[in-house]
Short mmCIF file of C-alpha atoms in Angstrom, two decimals:
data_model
loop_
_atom_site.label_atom_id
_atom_site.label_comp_id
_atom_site.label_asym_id
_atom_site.label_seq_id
_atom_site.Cartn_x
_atom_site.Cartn_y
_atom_site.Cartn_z
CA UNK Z 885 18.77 -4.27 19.61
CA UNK Z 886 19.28 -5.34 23.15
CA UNK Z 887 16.21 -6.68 25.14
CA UNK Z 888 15.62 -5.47 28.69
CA UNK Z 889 15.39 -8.09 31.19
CA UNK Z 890 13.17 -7.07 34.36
CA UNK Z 891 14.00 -9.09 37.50
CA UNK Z 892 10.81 -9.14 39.68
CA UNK Z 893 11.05 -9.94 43.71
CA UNK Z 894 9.25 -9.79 46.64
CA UNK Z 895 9.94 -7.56 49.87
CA UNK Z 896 8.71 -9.16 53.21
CA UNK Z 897 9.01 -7.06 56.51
CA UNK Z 898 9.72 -8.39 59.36
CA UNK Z 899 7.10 -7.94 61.97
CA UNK Z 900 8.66 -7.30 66.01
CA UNK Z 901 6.66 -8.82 69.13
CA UNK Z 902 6.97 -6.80 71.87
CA UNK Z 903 6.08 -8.27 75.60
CA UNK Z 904 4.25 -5.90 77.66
CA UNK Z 905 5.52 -7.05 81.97
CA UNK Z 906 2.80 -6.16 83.99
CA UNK Z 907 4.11 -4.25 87.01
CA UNK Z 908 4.73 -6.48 90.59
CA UNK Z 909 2.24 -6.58 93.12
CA UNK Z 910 3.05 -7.10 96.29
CA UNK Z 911 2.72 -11.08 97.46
CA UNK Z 912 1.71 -11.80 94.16
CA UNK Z 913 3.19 -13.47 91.25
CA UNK Z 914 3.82 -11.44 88.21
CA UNK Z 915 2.02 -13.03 84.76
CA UNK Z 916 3.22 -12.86 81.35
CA UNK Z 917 0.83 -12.50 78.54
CA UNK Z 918 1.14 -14.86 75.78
CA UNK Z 919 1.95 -13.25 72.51
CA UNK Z 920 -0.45 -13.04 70.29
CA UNK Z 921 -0.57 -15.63 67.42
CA UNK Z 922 0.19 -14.16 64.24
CA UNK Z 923 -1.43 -16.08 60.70
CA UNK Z 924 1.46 -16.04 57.95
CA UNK Z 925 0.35 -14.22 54.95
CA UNK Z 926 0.49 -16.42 51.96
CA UNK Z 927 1.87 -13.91 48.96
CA UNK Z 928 1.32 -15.46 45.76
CA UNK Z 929 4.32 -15.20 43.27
CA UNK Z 930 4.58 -12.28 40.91
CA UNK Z 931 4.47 -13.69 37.60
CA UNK Z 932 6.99 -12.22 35.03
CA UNK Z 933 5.61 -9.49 32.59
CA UNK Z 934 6.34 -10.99 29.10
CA UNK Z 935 8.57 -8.59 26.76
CA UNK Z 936 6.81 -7.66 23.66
CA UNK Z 937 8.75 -9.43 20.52
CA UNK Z 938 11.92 -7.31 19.08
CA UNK Z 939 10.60 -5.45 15.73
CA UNK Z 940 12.16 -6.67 12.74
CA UNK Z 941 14.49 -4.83 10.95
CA UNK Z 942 12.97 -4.15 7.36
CA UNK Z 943 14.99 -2.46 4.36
CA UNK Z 944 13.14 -0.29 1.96
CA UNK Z 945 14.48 -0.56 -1.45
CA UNK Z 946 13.94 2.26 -3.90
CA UNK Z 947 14.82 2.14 -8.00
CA UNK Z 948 15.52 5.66 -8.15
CA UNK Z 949 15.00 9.11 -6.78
CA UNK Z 950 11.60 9.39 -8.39
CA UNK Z 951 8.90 11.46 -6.42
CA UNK Z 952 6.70 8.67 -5.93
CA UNK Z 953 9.18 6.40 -4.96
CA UNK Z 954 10.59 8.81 -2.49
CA UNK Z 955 7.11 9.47 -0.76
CA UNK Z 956 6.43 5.84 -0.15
CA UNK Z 957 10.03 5.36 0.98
CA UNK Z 958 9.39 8.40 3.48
CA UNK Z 959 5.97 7.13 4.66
CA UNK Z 960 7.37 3.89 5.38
CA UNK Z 961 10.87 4.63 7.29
CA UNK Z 962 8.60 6.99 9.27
CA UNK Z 963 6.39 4.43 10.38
CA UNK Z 964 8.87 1.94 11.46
CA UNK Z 965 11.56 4.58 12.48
CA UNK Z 966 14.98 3.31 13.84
CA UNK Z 967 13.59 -0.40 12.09
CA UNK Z 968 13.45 0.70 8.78
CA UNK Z 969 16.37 1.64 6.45
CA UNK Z 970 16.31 3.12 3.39
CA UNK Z 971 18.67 2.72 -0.05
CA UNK Z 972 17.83 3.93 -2.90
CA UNK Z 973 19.79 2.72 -6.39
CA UNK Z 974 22.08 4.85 -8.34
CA UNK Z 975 22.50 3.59 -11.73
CA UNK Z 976 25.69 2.80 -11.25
CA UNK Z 977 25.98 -1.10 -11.86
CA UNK Z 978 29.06 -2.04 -9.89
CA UNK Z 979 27.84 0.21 -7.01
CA UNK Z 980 24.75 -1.06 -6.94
CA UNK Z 981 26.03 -4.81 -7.21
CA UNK Z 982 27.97 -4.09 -4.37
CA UNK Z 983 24.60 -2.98 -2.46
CA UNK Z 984 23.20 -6.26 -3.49
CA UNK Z 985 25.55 -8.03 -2.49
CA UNK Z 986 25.21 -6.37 1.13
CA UNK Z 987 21.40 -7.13 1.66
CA UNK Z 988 22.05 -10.32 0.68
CA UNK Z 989 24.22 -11.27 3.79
CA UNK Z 990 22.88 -9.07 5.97
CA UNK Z 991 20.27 -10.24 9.03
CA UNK Z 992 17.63 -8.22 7.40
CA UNK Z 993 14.45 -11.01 6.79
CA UNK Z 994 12.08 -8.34 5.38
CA UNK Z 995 12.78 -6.14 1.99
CA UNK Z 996 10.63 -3.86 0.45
CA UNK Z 997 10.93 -3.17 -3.05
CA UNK Z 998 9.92 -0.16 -4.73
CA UNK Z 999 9.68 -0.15 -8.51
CA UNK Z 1000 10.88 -2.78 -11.28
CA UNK Z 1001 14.41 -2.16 -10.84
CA UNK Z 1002 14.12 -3.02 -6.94
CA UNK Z 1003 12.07 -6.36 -7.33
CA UNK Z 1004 14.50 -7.54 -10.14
CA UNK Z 1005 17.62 -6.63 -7.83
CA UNK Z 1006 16.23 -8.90 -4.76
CA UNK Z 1007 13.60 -11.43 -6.71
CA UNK Z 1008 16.05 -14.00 -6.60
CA UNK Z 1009 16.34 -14.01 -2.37
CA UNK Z 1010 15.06 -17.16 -1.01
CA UNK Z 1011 15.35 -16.23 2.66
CA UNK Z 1012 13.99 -12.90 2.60
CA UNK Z 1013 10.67 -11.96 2.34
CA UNK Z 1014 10.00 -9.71 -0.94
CA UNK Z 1015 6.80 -7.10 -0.44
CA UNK Z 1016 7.41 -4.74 -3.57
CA UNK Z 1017 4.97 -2.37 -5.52
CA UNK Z 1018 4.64 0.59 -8.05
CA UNK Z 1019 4.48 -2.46 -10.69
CA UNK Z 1020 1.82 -2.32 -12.80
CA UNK Z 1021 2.21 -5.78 -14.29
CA UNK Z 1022 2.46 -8.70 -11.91
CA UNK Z 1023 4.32 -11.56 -13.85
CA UNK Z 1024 7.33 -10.96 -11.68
CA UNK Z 1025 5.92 -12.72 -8.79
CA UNK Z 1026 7.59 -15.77 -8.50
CA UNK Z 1027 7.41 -17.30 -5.17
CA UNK Z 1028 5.58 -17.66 -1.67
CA UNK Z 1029 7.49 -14.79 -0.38
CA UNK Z 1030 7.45 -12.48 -2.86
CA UNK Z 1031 3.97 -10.57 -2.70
CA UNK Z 1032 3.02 -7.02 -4.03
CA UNK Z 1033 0.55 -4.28 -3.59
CA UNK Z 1034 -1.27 -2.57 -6.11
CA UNK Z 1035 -0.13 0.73 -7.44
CA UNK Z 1036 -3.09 0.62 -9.90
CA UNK Z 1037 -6.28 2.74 -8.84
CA UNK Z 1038 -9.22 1.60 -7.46
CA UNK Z 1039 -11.50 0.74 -10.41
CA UNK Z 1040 -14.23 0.39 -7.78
CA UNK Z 1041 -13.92 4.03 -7.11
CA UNK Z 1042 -13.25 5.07 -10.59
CA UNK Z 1043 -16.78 3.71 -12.05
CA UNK Z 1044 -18.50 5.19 -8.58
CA UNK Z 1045 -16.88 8.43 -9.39
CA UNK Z 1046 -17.35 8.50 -13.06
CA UNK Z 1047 -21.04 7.30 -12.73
CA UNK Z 1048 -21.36 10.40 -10.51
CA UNK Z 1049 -19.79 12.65 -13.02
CA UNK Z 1050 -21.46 10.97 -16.50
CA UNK Z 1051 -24.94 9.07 -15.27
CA UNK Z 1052 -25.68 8.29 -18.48
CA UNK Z 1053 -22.47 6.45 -19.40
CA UNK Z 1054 -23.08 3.15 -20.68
CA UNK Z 1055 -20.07 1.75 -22.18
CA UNK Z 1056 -16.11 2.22 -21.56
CA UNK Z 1057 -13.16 0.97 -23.58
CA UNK Z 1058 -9.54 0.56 -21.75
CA UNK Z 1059 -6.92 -0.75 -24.37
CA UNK Z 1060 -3.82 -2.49 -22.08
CA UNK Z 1061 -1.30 -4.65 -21.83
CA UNK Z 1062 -0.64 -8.44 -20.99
CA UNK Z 1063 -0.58 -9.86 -17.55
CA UNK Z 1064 -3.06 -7.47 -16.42
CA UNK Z 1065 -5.91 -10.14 -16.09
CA UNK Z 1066 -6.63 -10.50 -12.47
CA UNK Z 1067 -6.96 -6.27 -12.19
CA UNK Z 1068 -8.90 -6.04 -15.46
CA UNK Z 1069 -11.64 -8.82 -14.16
CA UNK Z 1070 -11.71 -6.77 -10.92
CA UNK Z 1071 -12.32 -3.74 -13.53
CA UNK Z 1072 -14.90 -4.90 -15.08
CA UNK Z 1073 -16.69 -6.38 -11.84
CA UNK Z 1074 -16.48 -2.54 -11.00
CA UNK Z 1075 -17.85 -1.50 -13.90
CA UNK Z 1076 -21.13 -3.64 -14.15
CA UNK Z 1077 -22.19 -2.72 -10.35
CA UNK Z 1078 -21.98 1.09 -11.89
CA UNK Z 1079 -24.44 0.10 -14.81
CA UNK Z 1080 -21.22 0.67 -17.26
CA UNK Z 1081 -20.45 -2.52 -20.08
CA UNK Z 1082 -16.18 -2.11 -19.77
CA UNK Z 1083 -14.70 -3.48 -23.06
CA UNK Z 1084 -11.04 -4.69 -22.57
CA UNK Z 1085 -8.82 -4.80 -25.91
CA UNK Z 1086 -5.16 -6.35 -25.25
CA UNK Z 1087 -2.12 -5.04 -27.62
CA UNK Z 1088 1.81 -5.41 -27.48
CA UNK Z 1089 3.21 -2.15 -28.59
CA UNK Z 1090 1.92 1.54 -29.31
CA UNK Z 1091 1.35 1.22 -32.92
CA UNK Z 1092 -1.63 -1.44 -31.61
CA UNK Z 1093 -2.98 0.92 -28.94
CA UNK Z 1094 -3.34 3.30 -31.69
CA UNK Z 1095 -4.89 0.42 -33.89
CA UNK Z 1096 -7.57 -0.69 -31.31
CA UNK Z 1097 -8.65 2.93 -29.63
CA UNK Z 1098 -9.46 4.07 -33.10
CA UNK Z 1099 -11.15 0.73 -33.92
CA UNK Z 1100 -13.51 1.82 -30.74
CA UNK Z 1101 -17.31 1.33 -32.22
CA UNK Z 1102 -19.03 5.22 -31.91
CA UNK Z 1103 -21.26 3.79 -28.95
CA UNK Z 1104 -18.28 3.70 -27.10
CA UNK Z 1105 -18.64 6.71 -24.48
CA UNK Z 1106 -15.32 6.60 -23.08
CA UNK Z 1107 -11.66 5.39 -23.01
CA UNK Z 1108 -9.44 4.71 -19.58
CA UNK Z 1109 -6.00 4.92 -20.42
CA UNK Z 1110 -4.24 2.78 -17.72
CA UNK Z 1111 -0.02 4.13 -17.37
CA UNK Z 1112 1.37 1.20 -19.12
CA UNK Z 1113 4.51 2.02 -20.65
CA UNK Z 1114 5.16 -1.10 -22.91
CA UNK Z 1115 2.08 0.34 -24.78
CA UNK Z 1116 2.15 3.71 -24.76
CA UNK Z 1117 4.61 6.44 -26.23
CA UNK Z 1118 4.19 10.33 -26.01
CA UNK Z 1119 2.97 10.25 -29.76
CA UNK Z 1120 0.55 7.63 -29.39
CA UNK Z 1121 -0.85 9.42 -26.56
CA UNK Z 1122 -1.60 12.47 -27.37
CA UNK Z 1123 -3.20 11.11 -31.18
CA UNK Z 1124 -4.87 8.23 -29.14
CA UNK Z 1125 -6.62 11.58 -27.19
CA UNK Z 1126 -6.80 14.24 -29.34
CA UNK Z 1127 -8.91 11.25 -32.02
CA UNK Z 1128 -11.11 10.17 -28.91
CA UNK Z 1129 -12.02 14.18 -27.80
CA UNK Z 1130 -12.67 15.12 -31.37
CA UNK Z 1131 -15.40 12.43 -31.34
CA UNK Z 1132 -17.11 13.70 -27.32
CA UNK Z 1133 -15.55 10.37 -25.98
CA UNK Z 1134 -14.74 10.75 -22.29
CA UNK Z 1135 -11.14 10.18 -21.50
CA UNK Z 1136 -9.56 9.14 -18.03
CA UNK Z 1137 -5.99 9.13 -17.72
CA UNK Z 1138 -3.08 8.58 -15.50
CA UNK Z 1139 -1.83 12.13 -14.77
CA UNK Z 1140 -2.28 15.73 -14.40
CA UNK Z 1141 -0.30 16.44 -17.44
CA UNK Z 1142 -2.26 15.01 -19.57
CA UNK Z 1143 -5.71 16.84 -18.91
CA UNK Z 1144 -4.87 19.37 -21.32
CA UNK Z 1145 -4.79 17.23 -24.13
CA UNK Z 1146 -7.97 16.57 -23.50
CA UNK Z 1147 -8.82 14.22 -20.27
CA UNK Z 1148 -11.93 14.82 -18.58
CA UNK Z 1149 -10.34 14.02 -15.53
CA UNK Z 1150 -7.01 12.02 -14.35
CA UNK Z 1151 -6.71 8.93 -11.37
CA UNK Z 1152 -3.51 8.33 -9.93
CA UNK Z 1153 -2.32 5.61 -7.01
CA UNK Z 1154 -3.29 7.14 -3.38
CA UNK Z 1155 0.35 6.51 -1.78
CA UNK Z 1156 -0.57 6.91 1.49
CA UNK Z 1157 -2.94 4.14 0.78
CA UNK Z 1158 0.11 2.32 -1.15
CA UNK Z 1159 2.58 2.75 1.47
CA UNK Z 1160 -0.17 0.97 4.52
CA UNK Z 1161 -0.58 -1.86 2.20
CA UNK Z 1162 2.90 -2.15 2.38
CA UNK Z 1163 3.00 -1.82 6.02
CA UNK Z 1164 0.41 -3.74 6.67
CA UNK Z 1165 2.16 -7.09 4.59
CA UNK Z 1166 4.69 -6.41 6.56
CA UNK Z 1167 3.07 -6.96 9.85
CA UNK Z 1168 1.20 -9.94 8.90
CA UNK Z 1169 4.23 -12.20 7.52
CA UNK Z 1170 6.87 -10.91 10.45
CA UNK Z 1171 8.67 -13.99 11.44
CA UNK Z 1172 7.08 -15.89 8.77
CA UNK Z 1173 8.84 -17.44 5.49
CA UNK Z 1174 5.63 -17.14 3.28
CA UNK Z 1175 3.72 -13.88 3.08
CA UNK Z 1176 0.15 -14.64 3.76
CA UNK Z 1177 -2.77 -13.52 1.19
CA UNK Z 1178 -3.37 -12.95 -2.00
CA UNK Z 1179 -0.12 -12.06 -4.97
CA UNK Z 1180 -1.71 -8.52 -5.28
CA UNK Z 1181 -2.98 -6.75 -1.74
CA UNK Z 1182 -5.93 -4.47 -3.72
CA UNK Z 1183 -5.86 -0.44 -2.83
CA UNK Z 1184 -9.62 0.77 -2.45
CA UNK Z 1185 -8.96 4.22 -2.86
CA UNK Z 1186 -6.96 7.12 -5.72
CA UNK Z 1187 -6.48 10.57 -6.01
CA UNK Z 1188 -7.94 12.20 -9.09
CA UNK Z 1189 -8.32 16.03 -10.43
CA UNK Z 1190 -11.15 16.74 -13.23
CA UNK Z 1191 -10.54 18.89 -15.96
CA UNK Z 1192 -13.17 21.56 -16.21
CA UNK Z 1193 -13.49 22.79 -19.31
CA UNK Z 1194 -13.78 19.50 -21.08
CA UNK Z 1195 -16.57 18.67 -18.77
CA UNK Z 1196 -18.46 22.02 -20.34
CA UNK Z 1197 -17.44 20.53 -23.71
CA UNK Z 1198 -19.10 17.61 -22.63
CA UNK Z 1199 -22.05 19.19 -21.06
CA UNK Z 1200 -21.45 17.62 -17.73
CA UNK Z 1201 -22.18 19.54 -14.67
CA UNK Z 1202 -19.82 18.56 -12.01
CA UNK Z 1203 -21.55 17.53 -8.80
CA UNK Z 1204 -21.04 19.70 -5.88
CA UNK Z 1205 -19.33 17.15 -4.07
CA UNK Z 1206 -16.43 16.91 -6.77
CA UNK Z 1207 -16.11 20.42 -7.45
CA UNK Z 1208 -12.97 20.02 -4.92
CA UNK Z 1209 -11.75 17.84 -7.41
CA UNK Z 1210 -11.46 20.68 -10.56
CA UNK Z 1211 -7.78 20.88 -11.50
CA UNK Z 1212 -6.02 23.97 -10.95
CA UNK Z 1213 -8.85 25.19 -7.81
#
């Protein structure tokens, strides 16, 4: 983008003396007034206005055409406008080589990633920055310039707003994945200010999330089900839920789709909230190499919908406040 250069100067006027003749009298001389002295004007110089940086160009990376992927895209290239391009990946692995290939030599310092496939396309950049999310497991960060933000819900918000909805919940089980430490500590942090004891049981595969959630002791008053896909199939889902809701356990899960197999209500990622983070990385490591702050850039808020008719089953009025929140209103 071309810069503007402003040339400042300063006008000066020129200022006339006119000599006023007084008119002859007879046998006497005719006198000439002085003209009066005139003090220059000292005008200081006009400094220069300085020219705000040139944005940087930043290239939004999508994995696929997925709906959440496309929103935070959109959010993002709307923000920035004309300094923001979007590409999404096709599949296709000599196309998208090619595409690669491109970002790699282009000018572009900044690259956001969107999904797995994006980060594991561009990870390897050393002179880019790398600010990627909708990850849910972290291990991929390998360097001072590549950072993420959370696509996880706020488990701070979660406990407040299950607290609200089940006072006298005491104890929560979440059976995940690996490399989901710093998040889970954060989790159970959350949990404890809410009065709630949140047990964390790690497996590798679905047939050990199906072990572990019906190992669950009976004081156990609910399960969160985080979206981790190395651990979870459709089958082990739904018995995982339809086991936990023929014992009254409360379960909170990932998506709308699944209230009907028996969630008492869902969380998902806020992407608004996603896509600032995002922005917001962005501004503070412009024209930087490392990205400053922590690997992970928290989100403090989610979106959530409560099933209705499993909170009668349960016997739990919803709150006035939530009743916004009941699925399907």
């Amino acid at each position: 983008m071309k810069k503007k250069v402003f040339h400042f100067g300063i006008l000066f006027s020129m200022l006339g003396l006119l000599s006023a003749c007084a008119p002859s009298v007879k046998d006497k001389p005719v006198v000439i007034k002085a003209p009066p002295v005139i003090t220059p004007v000292v005008v200081d110089k006009v400094k220069p206005v300085p020219l705000e940086p040139e944005q940087q160009e930043v290239l939004v990376l999508l994995s696929s055409s997925a709906s959440a992927f496309q929103q935070i895209g959109k959010y993002i290239t709307k923000e920035l406008g004309e300094h923001a391009v979007q590409i999404t990946l096709s599949g296709l692995p000599a196309q998208d080589q090619a595409v690669i290939r491109d970002i790699q030599n282009s000018s572009t310092t900044q690259v956001v990633a969107v999904g797995s496939k994006a980060l594991d396309a561009v990870k390897s950049f050393k002179d880019k920055q790398i600010i990627y999310t909708q990850i849910l497991h972290h291990d991929k960060t390998l360097a001072k310039n590549i950072k993420g933000v959370s696509s996880l819900p706020s488990p701070e918000k979660l406990f407040k707003d299950w607290k609200k909805l089940s006072p006298t919940l005491k104890k929560v089980a979440v059976v995940a994945g690996n490399n989901l430490d710093p998040y889970l500590k954060r989790a159970k942090k959350a949990a404890r200010l809410q009065g709630i004891e949140l047990i964390v049981g790690r497996v590798n595969s679905d047939k050990g999330f199906v072990y572990k959630s019906k190992k669950l002791k009976s004081d156990v008053g609910g399960q969160w089900i985080l979206p981790d896909n190395r651990i979870l199939s459709g089958k082990s889902l739904k018995e995982v839920m339809a086991y936990a809701s023929r014992r009254g356990r409360q379960i909170v899960v990932f998506s709308p789709n699944l209230l009907s197999f028996g969630g008492f209500f869902y969380v998902t990622p806020d992407l608004e909230a996603v896509s600032k983070g995002v922005l917001k990385r962005l501004a503070e490591s412009a024209g930087k190499h490392a990205i400053p702050g922590d690997n992970v850039l928290p989100i403090m808020s989610h979106t959530m919908g409560i099933n209705q008719n499993i909170a009668k089953q349960l016997n739990l009025p919803i709150p006035q406040e939530y009743r916004t929140y009941i699925n399907g209103k």
